[in-house]
C-alpha positions as a Python dict, from the first residue, in 0.01 Angstrom:
ca = {
    (1, 'X'): (0, 0, 0),
    (2, 'X'): (-13, 136, 386),
    (3, 'X'): (-26, 473, 387),
    (4, 'X'): (241, 500, 633),
    (5, 'X'): (505, 254, 491),
    (6, 'X'): (451, 523, 206),
    (7, 'X'): (476, 808, 387),
    (8, 'X'): (805, 693, 513),
    (9, 'X'): (922, 617, 185),
    (10, 'X'): (850, 883, 133),
    (11, 'X'): (980, 1143, 387),
    (12, 'X'): (1326, 943, 414),
    (13, 'X'): (1333, 1011, -9),
    (14, 'X'): (1329, 1408, 128),
    (15, 'X'): (1548, 1353, 400),
    (16, 'X'): (1922, 1174, 373),
    (17, 'X'): (1987, 1232, 690),
    (18, 'X'): (1728, 910, 779),
    (19, 'X'): (1921, 570, 902),
    (20, 'X'): (1975, 347, 648),
    (21, 'X'): (1841, 72, 883),
    (22, 'X'): (1579, 203, 935),
    (23, 'X'): (1467, 282, 543),
    (24, 'X'): (1114, 64, 437),
    (25, 'X'): (1156, -243, 213),
    (26, 'X'): (1023, -3, -65),
    (27, 'X'): (1256, 268, 26),
    (28, 'X'): (1543, 37, -16),
    (29, 'X'): (1404, -89, -421),
    (30, 'X'): (1360, 193, -531),
    (31, 'X'): (1627, 391, -457),
    (32, 'X'): (1889, 173, -351),
    (33, 'X'): (1863, -225, -460),
    (34, 'X'): (1743, -430, -714),
    (35, 'X'): (1399, -533, -765),
    (36, 'X'): (1513, -905, -713),
    (37, 'X'): (1850, -1010, -522),
    (38, 'X'): (2009, -1264, -388),
    (39, 'X'): (2320, -1364, -280),
    (40, 'X'): (2510, -1677, -72),
    (41, 'X'): (2838, -1797, -68),
    (42, 'X'): (2740, -2024, -413),
    (43, 'X'): (2568, -1791, -646),
    (44, 'X'): (2409, -1453, -645),
    (45, 'X'): (2099, -1360, -880),
    (46, 'X'): (1986, -955, -982),
    (47, 'X'): (1692, -898, -1203),
    (48, 'X'): (1560, -560, -1257),
    (49, 'X'): (1230, -442, -1473),
    (50, 'X'): (1382, -82, -1667),
    (51, 'X'): (1091, 117, -1822),
    (52, 'X'): (1204, 397, -2036),
    (53, 'X'): (931, 571, -2089),
    (54, 'X'): (1014, 919, -2303),
    (55, 'X'): (754, 1251, -2404),
    (56, 'X'): (917, 1480, -2653),
    (57, 'X'): (751, 1761, -2862),
    (58, 'X'): (921, 1986, -3196),
    (59, 'X'): (846, 2275, -3194),
    (60, 'X'): (1015, 2260, -3558),
    (61, 'X'): (722, 2034, -3713),
    (62, 'X'): (469, 2119, -3422),
    (63, 'X'): (513, 1734, -3383),
    (64, 'X'): (492, 1497, -3088),
    (65, 'X'): (744, 1229, -2969),
    (66, 'X'): (699, 918, -2747),
    (67, 'X'): (890, 642, -2621),
    (68, 'X'): (730, 331, -2410),
    (69, 'X'): (997, 79, -2324),
    (70, 'X'): (946, -217, -2113),
    (71, 'X'): (1266, -407, -2057),
    (72, 'X'): (1449, -622, -1796),
    (73, 'X'): (1750, -699, -1653),
    (74, 'X'): (1881, -1064, -1569),
    (75, 'X'): (2264, -1130, -1396),
    (76, 'X'): (2431, -1276, -1139),
    (77, 'X'): (2724, -1516, -1068),
    (78, 'X'): (2796, -1865, -959),
    (79, 'X'): (3125, -1936, -797),
    (80, 'X'): (3362, -1685, -862),
    (81, 'X'): (3430, -1837, -1250),
    (82, 'X'): (3104, -1743, -1407),
    (83, 'X'): (2919, -1418, -1473),
    (84, 'X'): (2588, -1421, -1619),
    (85, 'X'): (2376, -1153, -1781),
    (86, 'X'): (2081, -1077, -2024),
    (87, 'X'): (1791, -792, -2106),
    (88, 'X'): (1523, -755, -2324),
    (89, 'X'): (1335, -482, -2446),
    (90, 'X'): (1027, -383, -2580),
    (91, 'X'): (926, -122, -2734),
    (92, 'X'): (679, 101, -2936),
    (93, 'X'): (787, 444, -3038),
    (94, 'X'): (658, 828, -3261),
    (95, 'X'): (1042, 929, -3354),
    (96, 'X'): (1106, 1247, -3451),
    (97, 'X'): (1112, 1332, -3815),
    (98, 'X'): (1514, 1303, -3925),
    (99, 'X'): (1515, 935, -3693),
    (100, 'X'): (1117, 792, -3881),
    (101, 'X'): (1315, 875, -4259),
    (102, 'X'): (1638, 696, -4077),
    (103, 'X'): (1459, 384, -4023),
    (104, 'X'): (1201, 385, -4337),
    (105, 'X'): (1523, 439, -4539),
    (106, 'X'): (1738, 152, -4382),
    (107, 'X'): (1471, -91, -4278),
    (108, 'X'): (1566, -51, -3888),
    (109, 'X'): (1571, 66, -3508),
    (110, 'X'): (1953, 299, -3541),
    (111, 'X'): (2191, 97, -3316),
    (112, 'X'): (1899, -200, -3260),
    (113, 'X'): (1682, -413, -3503),
    (114, 'X'): (1474, -393, -3767),
    (115, 'X'): (1118, -219, -3771),
    (116, 'X'): (893, -431, -3761),
    (117, 'X'): (593, -292, -3995),
    (118, 'X'): (802, -67, -4220),
    (119, 'X'): (738, 290, -4386),
    (120, 'X'): (364, 247, -4398),
    (121, 'X'): (366, 320, -4043),
    (122, 'X'): (475, 632, -3842),
    (123, 'X'): (457, 462, -3492),
    (124, 'X'): (768, 215, -3503),
    (125, 'X'): (791, -119, -3296),
    (126, 'X'): (1066, -327, -3222),
    (127, 'X'): (1179, -556, -2994),
    (128, 'X'): (1570, -721, -2879),
    (129, 'X'): (1702, -834, -2660),
    (130, 'X'): (2154, -881, -2531),
    (131, 'X'): (2316, -1192, -2367),
    (132, 'X'): (2676, -1250, -2246),
    (133, 'X'): (2814, -1525, -2076),
    (134, 'X'): (3145, -1459, -1937),
    (135, 'X'): (3404, -1761, -1743),
    (136, 'X'): (3728, -1630, -1580),
    (137, 'X'): (3935, -2003, -1540),
    (138, 'X'): (4240, -1806, -1436),
    (139, 'X'): (4337, -1443, -1352),
    (140, 'X'): (4449, -1422, -1709),
    (141, 'X'): (4227, -1496, -1884),
    (142, 'X'): (3846, -1441, -1981),
    (143, 'X'): (3652, -1628, -2236),
    (144, 'X'): (3328, -1393, -2314),
    (145, 'X'): (3006, -1528, -2495),
    (146, 'X'): (2756, -1301, -2599),
    (147, 'X'): (2468, -1112, -2844),
    (148, 'X'): (2585, -759, -2777),
    (149, 'X'): (2839, -536, -2906),
    (150, 'X'): (3179, -409, -2846),
    (151, 'X'): (3380, -89, -2834),
    (152, 'X'): (3748, -31, -2877),
    (153, 'X'): (3846, 327, -2819),
    (154, 'X'): (3913, 556, -2575),
    (155, 'X'): (3725, 836, -2709),
    (156, 'X'): (3282, 910, -2754),
    (157, 'X'): (3364, 746, -3122),
    (158, 'X'): (3569, 453, -3267),
    (159, 'X'): (3730, 426, -3582),
    (160, 'X'): (3795, 93, -3508),
    (161, 'X'): (3559, -93, -3392),
    (162, 'X'): (3235, 28, -3198),
    (163, 'X'): (2876, 22, -3021),
    (164, 'X'): (2716, 186, -3335),
    (165, 'X'): (2547, -111, -3507),
    (166, 'X'): (2320, -393, -3399),
    (167, 'X'): (2360, -676, -3138),
    (168, 'X'): (2584, -1000, -3260),
    (169, 'X'): (2674, -1307, -3197),
    (170, 'X'): (3052, -1303, -3072),
    (171, 'X'): (3333, -1521, -2892),
    (172, 'X'): (3579, -1350, -2722),
    (173, 'X'): (3922, -1443, -2581),
    (174, 'X'): (4093, -1164, -2348),
    (175, 'X'): (4425, -1234, -2154),
    (176, 'X'): (4582, -972, -1936),
    (177, 'X'): (5029, -1030, -1844),
    (178, 'X'): (5151, -723, -1612),
    (179, 'X'): (5114, -445, -1891),
    (180, 'X'): (4985, -600, -2209),
    (181, 'X'): (4586, -687, -2279),
    (182, 'X'): (4539, -897, -2568),
    (183, 'X'): (4207, -986, -2738),
    (184, 'X'): (4089, -1200, -2966),
    (185, 'X'): (3724, -1175, -3096),
    (186, 'X'): (3549, -1378, -3391),
    (187, 'X'): (3216, -1259, -3431),
    (188, 'X'): (2916, -1317, -3758),
    (189, 'X'): (2718, -1036, -3868),
    (190, 'X'): (2425, -1000, -4097),
    (191, 'X'): (2413, -814, -4439),
    (192, 'X'): (1997, -692, -4548),
    (193, 'X'): (2074, -566, -4878),
    (194, 'X'): (2178, -852, -5019),
    (195, 'X'): (1974, -1060, -5180),
    (196, 'X'): (1823, -1398, -4972),
    (197, 'X'): (1871, -1743, -5104),
    (198, 'X'): (1512, -1824, -4936),
    (199, 'X'): (1292, -1727, -4664),
    (200, 'X'): (1467, -2015, -4490),
    (201, 'X'): (1783, -1907, -4431),
    (202, 'X'): (1705, -1533, -4372),
    (203, 'X'): (1893, -1248, -4384),
    (204, 'X'): (2249, -1284, -4567),
    (205, 'X'): (2527, -1370, -4306),
    (206, 'X'): (2914, -1209, -4317),
    (207, 'X'): (3173, -1312, -4044),
    (208, 'X'): (3421, -1087, -3880),
    (209, 'X'): (3742, -1193, -3664),
    (210, 'X'): (3961, -907, -3439),
    (211, 'X'): (4284, -837, -3329),
    (212, 'X'): (4378, -588, -3073),
    (213, 'X'): (4720, -596, -2832),
    (214, 'X'): (4710, -271, -2595),
    (215, 'X'): (5067, -252, -2399),
    (216, 'X'): (5128, -12, -2114),
    (217, 'X'): (5423, 138, -2241),
    (218, 'X'): (5484, 328, -1952),
    (219, 'X'): (5266, 498, -1686),
    (220, 'X'): (5133, 731, -1919),
    (221, 'X'): (5134, 571, -2240),
    (222, 'X'): (4910, 280, -2404),
    (223, 'X'): (4967, 155, -2747),
    (224, 'X'): (4739, -62, -2965),
    (225, 'X'): (4786, -289, -3222),
    (226, 'X'): (4469, -333, -3431),
    (227, 'X'): (4356, -610, -3783),
    (228, 'X'): (3993, -775, -3870),
    (229, 'X'): (3919, -970, -4100),
    (230, 'X'): (3562, -971, -4273),
    (231, 'X'): (3452, -1201, -4514),
    (232, 'X'): (3122, -1343, -4692),
    (233, 'X'): (2960, -1724, -4560),
    (234, 'X'): (2823, -1781, -4902),
    (235, 'X'): (2731, -1669, -5255),
    (236, 'X'): (2573, -1812, -5489),
    (237, 'X'): (2796, -2122, -5581),
    (238, 'X'): (2823, -2233, -5224),
    (239, 'X'): (2837, -2175, -4830),
    (240, 'X'): (3231, -2102, -4720),
    (241, 'X'): (3110, -2077, -4393),
    (242, 'X'): (3325, -2032, -4072),
    (243, 'X'): (3695, -1998, -4210),
    (244, 'X'): (3930, -2213, -3982),
    (245, 'X'): (4219, -2061, -4081),
    (246, 'X'): (4141, -1750, -3912),
    (247, 'X'): (4126, -1940, -3592),
    (248, 'X'): (4443, -1936, -3459),
    (249, 'X'): (4442, -1578, -3182),
    (250, 'X'): (4774, -1515, -3160),
    (251, 'X'): (4835, -1493, -3551),
    (252, 'X'): (4855, -1143, -3790),
    (253, 'X'): (4496, -1171, -4004),
    (254, 'X'): (4685, -983, -4289),
    (255, 'X'): (4943, -1271, -4410),
    (256, 'X'): (4715, -1535, -4365),
    (257, 'X'): (4442, -1316, -4585),
    (258, 'X'): (4661, -1319, -4841),
    (259, 'X'): (4749, -1677, -4885),
    (260, 'X'): (4324, -1764, -4870),
    (261, 'X'): (4406, -1567, -5242),
    (262, 'X'): (4323, -1218, -5082),
    (263, 'X'): (3926, -1251, -5125),
    (264, 'X'): (3789, -1114, -4781),
    (265, 'X'): (3815, -747, -4652),
    (266, 'X'): (4138, -635, -4376),
    (267, 'X'): (4211, -379, -4229),
    (268, 'X'): (4482, -258, -3974),
    (269, 'X'): (4445, 42, -3699),
    (270, 'X'): (4649, 213, -3373),
    (271, 'X'): (4505, 313, -3066),
    (272, 'X'): (4734, 527, -2881),
    (273, 'X'): (4663, 714, -2500),
    (274, 'X'): (4874, 922, -2343),
    (275, 'X'): (4851, 1079, -2034),
    (276, 'X'): (5013, 1480, -2104),
    (277, 'X'): (4860, 1600, -1737),
    (278, 'X'): (4715, 1459, -1417),
    (279, 'X'): (4365, 1563, -1542),
    (280, 'X'): (4419, 1544, -1860),
    (281, 'X'): (4436, 1276, -2150),
    (282, 'X'): (4525, 1269, -2489),
    (283, 'X'): (4407, 1005, -2729),
    (284, 'X'): (4356, 891, -3132),
    (285, 'X'): (4293, 614, -3363),
    (286, 'X'): (4471, 509, -3720),
    (287, 'X'): (4272, 286, -3917),
    (288, 'X'): (4412, 183, -4292),
    (289, 'X'): (4188, -23, -4529),
    (290, 'X'): (4374, 3, -4836),
    (291, 'X'): (4600, 204, -5004),
    (292, 'X'): (4906, 237, -5212),
    (293, 'X'): (5211, 425, -5109),
    (294, 'X'): (5288, 564, -5490),
    (295, 'X'): (4952, 695, -5510),
    (296, 'X'): (4968, 820, -5116),
    (297, 'X'): (5278, 1000, -5185),
    (298, 'X'): (5162, 1117, -5547),
    (299, 'X'): (4883, 1345, -5392),
    (300, 'X'): (4624, 1298, -5633),
    (301, 'X'): (4340, 1189, -5452),
    (302, 'X'): (4324, 790, -5528),
    (303, 'X'): (4034, 626, -5432),
    (304, 'X'): (4190, 359, -5289),
    (305, 'X'): (4356, 538, -5017),
    (306, 'X'): (4091, 477, -4773),
    (307, 'X'): (4182, 577, -4422),
    (308, 'X'): (4050, 748, -4084),
    (309, 'X'): (4149, 883, -3810),
    (310, 'X'): (4092, 1019, -3447),
    (311, 'X'): (4223, 1295, -3263),
    (312, 'X'): (4108, 1372, -2890),
    (313, 'X'): (4186, 1493, -2512),
    (314, 'X'): (3925, 1389, -2232),
    (315, 'X'): (4014, 1549, -1868),
    (316, 'X'): (3841, 1617, -1531),
    (317, 'X'): (3776, 1930, -1266),
    (318, 'X'): (3803, 2176, -1618),
    (319, 'X'): (3919, 2550, -1492),
    (320, 'X'): (3918, 2337, -1099),
    (321, 'X'): (3615, 2292, -1095),
    (322, 'X'): (3478, 1964, -938),
    (323, 'X'): (3329, 1701, -1125),
    (324, 'X'): (3361, 1904, -1488),
    (325, 'X'): (3465, 1682, -1742),
    (326, 'X'): (3544, 1726, -2070),
    (327, 'X'): (3557, 1607, -2387),
    (328, 'X'): (3675, 1720, -2744),
    (329, 'X'): (3734, 1492, -3026),
    (330, 'X'): (3822, 1546, -3383),
    (331, 'X'): (3662, 1242, -3639),
    (332, 'X'): (3741, 1193, -4029),
    (333, 'X'): (3740, 900, -4284),
    (334, 'X'): (3867, 933, -4626),
    (335, 'X'): (3555, 834, -4916),
    (336, 'X'): (3502, 475, -4936),
    (337, 'X'): (3678, 384, -4628),
    (338, 'X'): (3473, 112, -4493),
    (339, 'X'): (3361, 10, -4837),
    (340, 'X'): (3414, -315, -5059),
    (341, 'X'): (3352, -505, -5349),
    (342, 'X'): (2978, -564, -5197),
    (343, 'X'): (2852, -522, -4883),
    (344, 'X'): (2866, -822, -4789),
    (345, 'X'): (3242, -776, -4739),
    (346, 'X'): (3208, -413, -4584),
    (347, 'X'): (3290, -371, -4284),
    (348, 'X'): (2916, -280, -4148),
    (349, 'X'): (2611, -474, -3962),
    (350, 'X'): (2232, -480, -4018),
    (351, 'X'): (2288, -161, -4242),
    (352, 'X'): (2539, 64, -4021),
    (353, 'X'): (2891, 85, -3953),
    (354, 'X'): (3109, -104, -3747),
    (355, 'X'): (3279, 230, -3730),
    (356, 'X'): (3172, 544, -3714),
    (357, 'X'): (2797, 598, -3760),
    (358, 'X'): (2819, 837, -4021),
    (359, 'X'): (3030, 549, -4281),
    (360, 'X'): (3308, 756, -4418),
    (361, 'X'): (3369, 1050, -4688),
    (362, 'X'): (3304, 1258, -4351),
    (363, 'X'): (3513, 1516, -4123),
    (364, 'X'): (3353, 1564, -3751),
    (365, 'X'): (3376, 1752, -3433),
    (366, 'X'): (3264, 1641, -3096),
    (367, 'X'): (3281, 1885, -2755),
    (368, 'X'): (3130, 1754, -2458),
    (369, 'X'): (3102, 1885, -2107),
    (370, 'X'): (2977, 1680, -1768),
    (371, 'X'): (2904, 1807, -1427),
    (372, 'X'): (2745, 1591, -1171),
    (373, 'X'): (2643, 1726, -823),
    (374, 'X'): (2489, 1469, -547),
    (375, 'X'): (2191, 1279, -829),
    (376, 'X'): (2216, 1520, -999),
    (377, 'X'): (2386, 1485, -1367),
    (378, 'X'): (2343, 1799, -1611),
    (379, 'X'): (2559, 1677, -1943),
    (380, 'X'): (2579, 1851, -2328),
    (381, 'X'): (2728, 1766, -2633),
    (382, 'X'): (2763, 1936, -2921),
    (383, 'X'): (2868, 1787, -3301),
    (384, 'X'): (2981, 1978, -3579),
    (385, 'X'): (2998, 1792, -3873),
    (386, 'X'): (3061, 1766, -4310),
    (387, 'X'): (2944, 1503, -4491),
    (388, 'X'): (2940, 1392, -4926),
    (389, 'X'): (2630, 1293, -4964),
    (390, 'X'): (2530, 1120, -5340),
    (391, 'X'): (2350, 1314, -5536),
    (392, 'X'): (2125, 1053, -5725),
    (393, 'X'): (2094, 723, -5673),
    (394, 'X'): (2333, 667, -5915),
    (395, 'X'): (2611, 874, -5732),
    (396, 'X'): (2869, 701, -5555),
    (397, 'X'): (3117, 984, -5369),
    (398, 'X'): (3230, 674, -5096),
    (399, 'X'): (3007, 828, -4788),
    (400, 'X'): (2794, 494, -4772),
    (401, 'X'): (2963, 224, -4683),
    (402, 'X'): (2675, -35, -4858),
    (403, 'X'): (2756, 88, -5206),
    (404, 'X'): (3009, -114, -5394),
    (405, 'X'): (3343, 111, -5432),
    (406, 'X'): (3360, -58, -5853),
    (407, 'X'): (3011, 167, -5863),
    (408, 'X'): (3257, 510, -5778),
    (409, 'X'): (3228, 818, -5957),
    (410, 'X'): (3602, 898, -5965),
    (411, 'X'): (3975, 718, -5955),
    (412, 'X'): (4086, 977, -5894),
    (413, 'X'): (4051, 1357, -5695),
    (414, 'X'): (3825, 1249, -5432),
    (415, 'X'): (3867, 1456, -5129),
    (416, 'X'): (3674, 1402, -4805),
    (417, 'X'): (3353, 1592, -4864),
    (418, 'X'): (3344, 1553, -5203),
    (419, 'X'): (2983, 1531, -5349),
    (420, 'X'): (2698, 1705, -5219),
    (421, 'X'): (2852, 1878, -4987),
    (422, 'X'): (2615, 1896, -4653),
    (423, 'X'): (2691, 2027, -4278),
    (424, 'X'): (2506, 1915, -3974),
    (425, 'X'): (2527, 2079, -3635),
    (426, 'X'): (2374, 1876, -3368),
    (427, 'X'): (2362, 2028, -3011),
    (428, 'X'): (2151, 1857, -2738),
    (429, 'X'): (2133, 1946, -2285),
    (430, 'X'): (1988, 1685, -1997),
    (431, 'X'): (1913, 1768, -1694),
    (432, 'X'): (1890, 1410, -1460),
    (433, 'X'): (1795, 1309, -1147),
    (434, 'X'): (1949, 956, -1032),
    (435, 'X'): (1685, 794, -833),
    (436, 'X'): (1853, 428, -818),
    (437, 'X'): (2209, 319, -897),
    (438, 'X'): (2172, 3, -938),
    (439, 'X'): (1985, -17, -1318),
    (440, 'X'): (2067, 360, -1346),
    (441, 'X'): (1668, 478, -1290),
    (442, 'X'): (1632, 813, -1315),
    (443, 'X'): (1419, 1121, -1454),
    (444, 'X'): (1567, 1300, -1692),
    (445, 'X'): (1461, 1637, -1914),
    (446, 'X'): (1646, 1659, -2217),
    (447, 'X'): (1662, 1909, -2549),
    (448, 'X'): (1783, 1883, -2922),
    (449, 'X'): (1841, 2118, -3206),
    (450, 'X'): (1949, 1967, -3516),
    (451, 'X'): (1992, 2106, -3803),
    (452, 'X'): (2107, 1977, -4179),
    (453, 'X'): (2165, 2160, -4472),
    (454, 'X'): (2369, 2189, -4793),
    (455, 'X'): (2281, 2343, -5125),
    (456, 'X'): (1929, 2122, -5210),
    (457, 'X'): (1758, 2139, -4909),
    (458, 'X'): (1756, 2213, -4504),
    (459, 'X'): (1601, 1981, -4201),
    (460, 'X'): (1595, 2129, -3869),
    (461, 'X'): (1416, 1995, -3564),
    (462, 'X'): (1408, 2147, -3248),
    (463, 'X'): (1301, 1881, -2943),
    (464, 'X'): (1214, 1888, -2599),
    (465, 'X'): (1187, 1575, -2398),
    (466, 'X'): (1103, 1433, -2023),
    (467, 'X'): (1089, 1130, -1917),
    (468, 'X'): (1142, 772, -1660),
    (469, 'X'): (1444, 627, -1801),
    (470, 'X'): (1690, 350, -1727),
    (471, 'X'): (1919, 29, -1875),
    (472, 'X'): (2266, 159, -1964),
    (473, 'X'): (2199, 122, -2367),
    (474, 'X'): (2348, 357, -2630),
    (475, 'X'): (2117, 537, -2889),
    (476, 'X'): (2271, 793, -3064),
    (477, 'X'): (2114, 1016, -3212),
    (478, 'X'): (2360, 1278, -3289),
    (479, 'X'): (2345, 1145, -3703),
}
């Protein structure tokens, strides 16, 4: 590289008053623009290299951690109706011990795909990709075909449908008419735990259909109604495949599920949001998986009273400090919520839940603070949780949604956090400096403290890390 170009780039980096028209091509590509960007009247295209390089050290275990990710993103528009986007990542990592244990137990990288080499290797290797094709034929309707994730809600977590599990193929219709937004989503999921019929057929499949109607009742209040059905693709007697009785996007799912002889897993939910003050919003969710009214009012801890809920507040300019944003949230799910007769019918995909990453039989409080100053961003998060683990592999107290509910320990006297009561604390802090907003390229210094304890054991992690990071993907490490 020419020294004069490099000097000009460095000078302009430290001098924010330099005329942008005089900044070099190198400076613009590093700090302002996509790596490749094409614009004309018929189409636009952008592309970026996405590095995610991170080094860390766990002081408790005296263990080094690292992440080496090389990724890309490619997107653009065709006319004013089509949008396309794809990204892909090749990864190797040495995780903190608690994540490595999760990977070895479940065979997957959290939120992504399967571990290539299994527990025999401490270094994990995996690759995954996303893709979205979006078409808006009229301003009231959007059609999206994707291999990605979806999220319903206003909080940090979702008790209805979240982005915890791996990417999956889906078709989504979204309609907007005045104060009403309606979504219909059809998706295919994979179950890694059920025995494969053959190597050629791969992992066992299941299907899901989701409807969500969101109505802005007033300028301050919005009400969302949710329903979902999960059904298995095939069993040993034959292939069911996609059930066309669930195709109609306007029909309520529960009556159709009943018409089919109730072989499937049906869930219903509610999402509420209210702007209490100009800078303060209260939100919440309620999900009912299964319940018997007589047993609910009896208060006897009946196992099939399966529900979950969320209550939270979020806002900005806390204590009248500009750009100080906050979120405080409580989530809980009763034992056996999201479970079914088999993992081919549960509310899960690729060995992880489709809702909250803790599964069920838990309580959790989350607090998040975020402050931005120029290109610097400061964030902190604290998770406090209690949940009930299974003391032995033969127990089922309702946390693991992949265990069939028929193996439960008891029909009655089931309470949240039953089993081996475990406490979890995860506290994280991050300082980042934004280099390029087009693909979220940033320098990031982070710290994590984790403590998980019960009457049988205790696990602690104290991690500090530094990296050059990019992309917009979520990686949940607070479990």
